[in-house]
C-alpha atoms as a printed R data frame, in Angstrom:
   type eleno elety resid chain resno       x      y       z
1  ATOM     1    CA   MET     A     1   0.000  0.000   0.000
2  ATOM     2    CA   GLY     A     2   1.311  3.480  -0.844
3  ATOM     3    CA   THR     A     3   2.063  6.078   1.782
4  ATOM     4    CA   ASP     A     4   2.699  9.271  -0.160
5  ATOM     5    CA   LEU     A     5  -0.534 11.251  -0.399
6  ATOM     6    CA   ALA     A     6  -0.886 14.334  -2.574
7  ATOM     7    CA   VAL     A     7  -4.040 16.450  -2.436
8  ATOM     8    CA   VAL     A     8  -5.859 16.483  -5.766
9  ATOM     9    CA   ILE     A     9  -8.790 18.656  -4.680
10 ATOM    10    CA   ALA     A    10 -10.505 19.932  -1.558
11 ATOM    11    CA   THR     A    11 -14.081 21.047  -2.191
12 ATOM    12    CA   ASP     A    12 -16.051 23.803  -0.485
13 ATOM    13    CA   SER     A    13 -18.384 21.128   0.886
14 ATOM    14    CA   GLY     A    14 -15.500 19.510   2.802
15 ATOM    15    CA   CYS     A    15 -14.563 16.565   0.616
16 ATOM    16    CA   VAL     A    16 -10.834 15.941   0.152
17 ATOM    17    CA   ILE     A    17  -9.429 13.732  -2.614
18 ATOM    18    CA   GLN     A    18  -5.813 12.644  -2.347
19 ATOM    19    CA   ARG     A    19  -3.711 10.605  -4.766
20 ATOM    20    CA   ASP     A    20  -2.076  7.619  -3.091
21 ATOM    21    CA   ALA     A    21   1.067  6.795  -5.062
22 ATOM    22    CA   GLY     A    22   0.612  3.492  -6.825
23 ATOM    23    CA   VAL     A    23  -2.667  2.570  -5.129
24 ATOM    24    CA   GLY     A    24  -5.385  4.932  -6.306
25 ATOM    25    CA   TYR     A    25  -7.178  7.652  -4.387
26 ATOM    26    CA   VAL     A    26  -8.123  8.305  -0.778
27 ATOM    27    CA   VAL     A    27 -11.323 10.246  -0.150
28 ATOM    28    CA   SER     A    28 -12.006 11.866   3.210
29 ATOM    29    CA   HIS     A    29 -14.142 14.649   4.623
30 ATOM    30    CA   ARG     A    30 -13.271 17.511   6.955
31 ATOM    31    CA   GLN     A    31 -16.307 16.724   9.160
32 ATOM    32    CA   VAL     A    32 -15.172 13.107   9.685
33 ATOM    33    CA   PRO     A    33 -11.384 13.123   9.088
34 ATOM    34    CA   GLU     A    34 -10.823  9.652  10.575
35 ATOM    35    CA   ALA     A    35 -13.187  8.095   8.030
36 ATOM    36    CA   GLN     A    36 -11.573  7.416   4.672
37 ATOM    37    CA   ARG     A    37 -12.465  5.509   1.571
38 ATOM    38    CA   ARG     A    38  -9.925  4.137  -0.887
39 ATOM    39    CA   VAL     A    39 -10.996  3.973  -4.506
40 ATOM    40    CA   ALA     A    40  -9.217  2.952  -7.694
41 ATOM    41    CA   THR     A    41  -9.995  5.850 -10.021
42 ATOM    42    CA   LEU     A    42 -10.536  9.589  -9.946
43 ATOM    43    CA   PRO     A    43 -14.127  9.253 -11.247
44 ATOM    44    CA   CYS     A    44 -14.848  6.928  -8.293
45 ATOM    45    CA   ALA     A    45 -13.373  9.519  -5.934
46 ATOM    46    CA   TYR     A    46 -15.612 12.246  -7.341
47 ATOM    47    CA   ALA     A    47 -18.628  9.923  -7.102
48 ATOM    48    CA   THR     A    48 -17.814  9.262  -3.436
49 ATOM    49    CA   CYS     A    49 -17.724 13.013  -2.768
50 ATOM    50    CA   ARG     A    50 -21.047 13.435  -4.551
51 ATOM    51    CA   ASP     A    51 -22.588 10.650  -2.445
52 ATOM    52    CA   TRP     A    52 -21.318 12.292   0.745
53 ATOM    53    CA   GLU     A    53 -22.783 15.630  -0.345
54 ATOM    54    CA   ARG     A    54 -26.165 13.922  -0.671
55 ATOM    55    CA   SER     A    55 -26.139 11.761   2.451
56 ATOM    56    CA   GLY     A    56 -23.437 13.244   4.664
57 ATOM    57    CA   PRO     A    57 -20.020 11.715   5.352
58 ATOM    58    CA   GLY     A    58 -20.951 10.598   8.851
59 ATOM    59    CA   ASP     A    59 -23.666  8.135   7.808
60 ATOM    60    CA   GLY     A    60 -21.146  5.309   7.614
61 ATOM    61    CA   ALA     A    61 -21.975  4.332   4.053
62 ATOM    62    CA   GLY     A    62 -18.849  3.046   2.411
63 ATOM    63    CA   LEU     A    63 -16.495  4.421   5.040
64 ATOM    64    CA   ALA     A    64 -13.540  2.554   6.438
65 ATOM    65    CA   SER     A    65 -11.563  3.935   9.342
């Protein structure tokens, strides 16, 4: 698993997408920073942010600490 994270985007709604070298992307949210979701592609990362904007990042859906 990669360890070098580089921020790709941080949205006004609180979603943060980071590139994990060699692994994919890590999506987190400023409201629940300990909850992260690893996804393979950038479109998946954006979709995760969109889902969190609809339901809220703290609902537990798809989150892994």
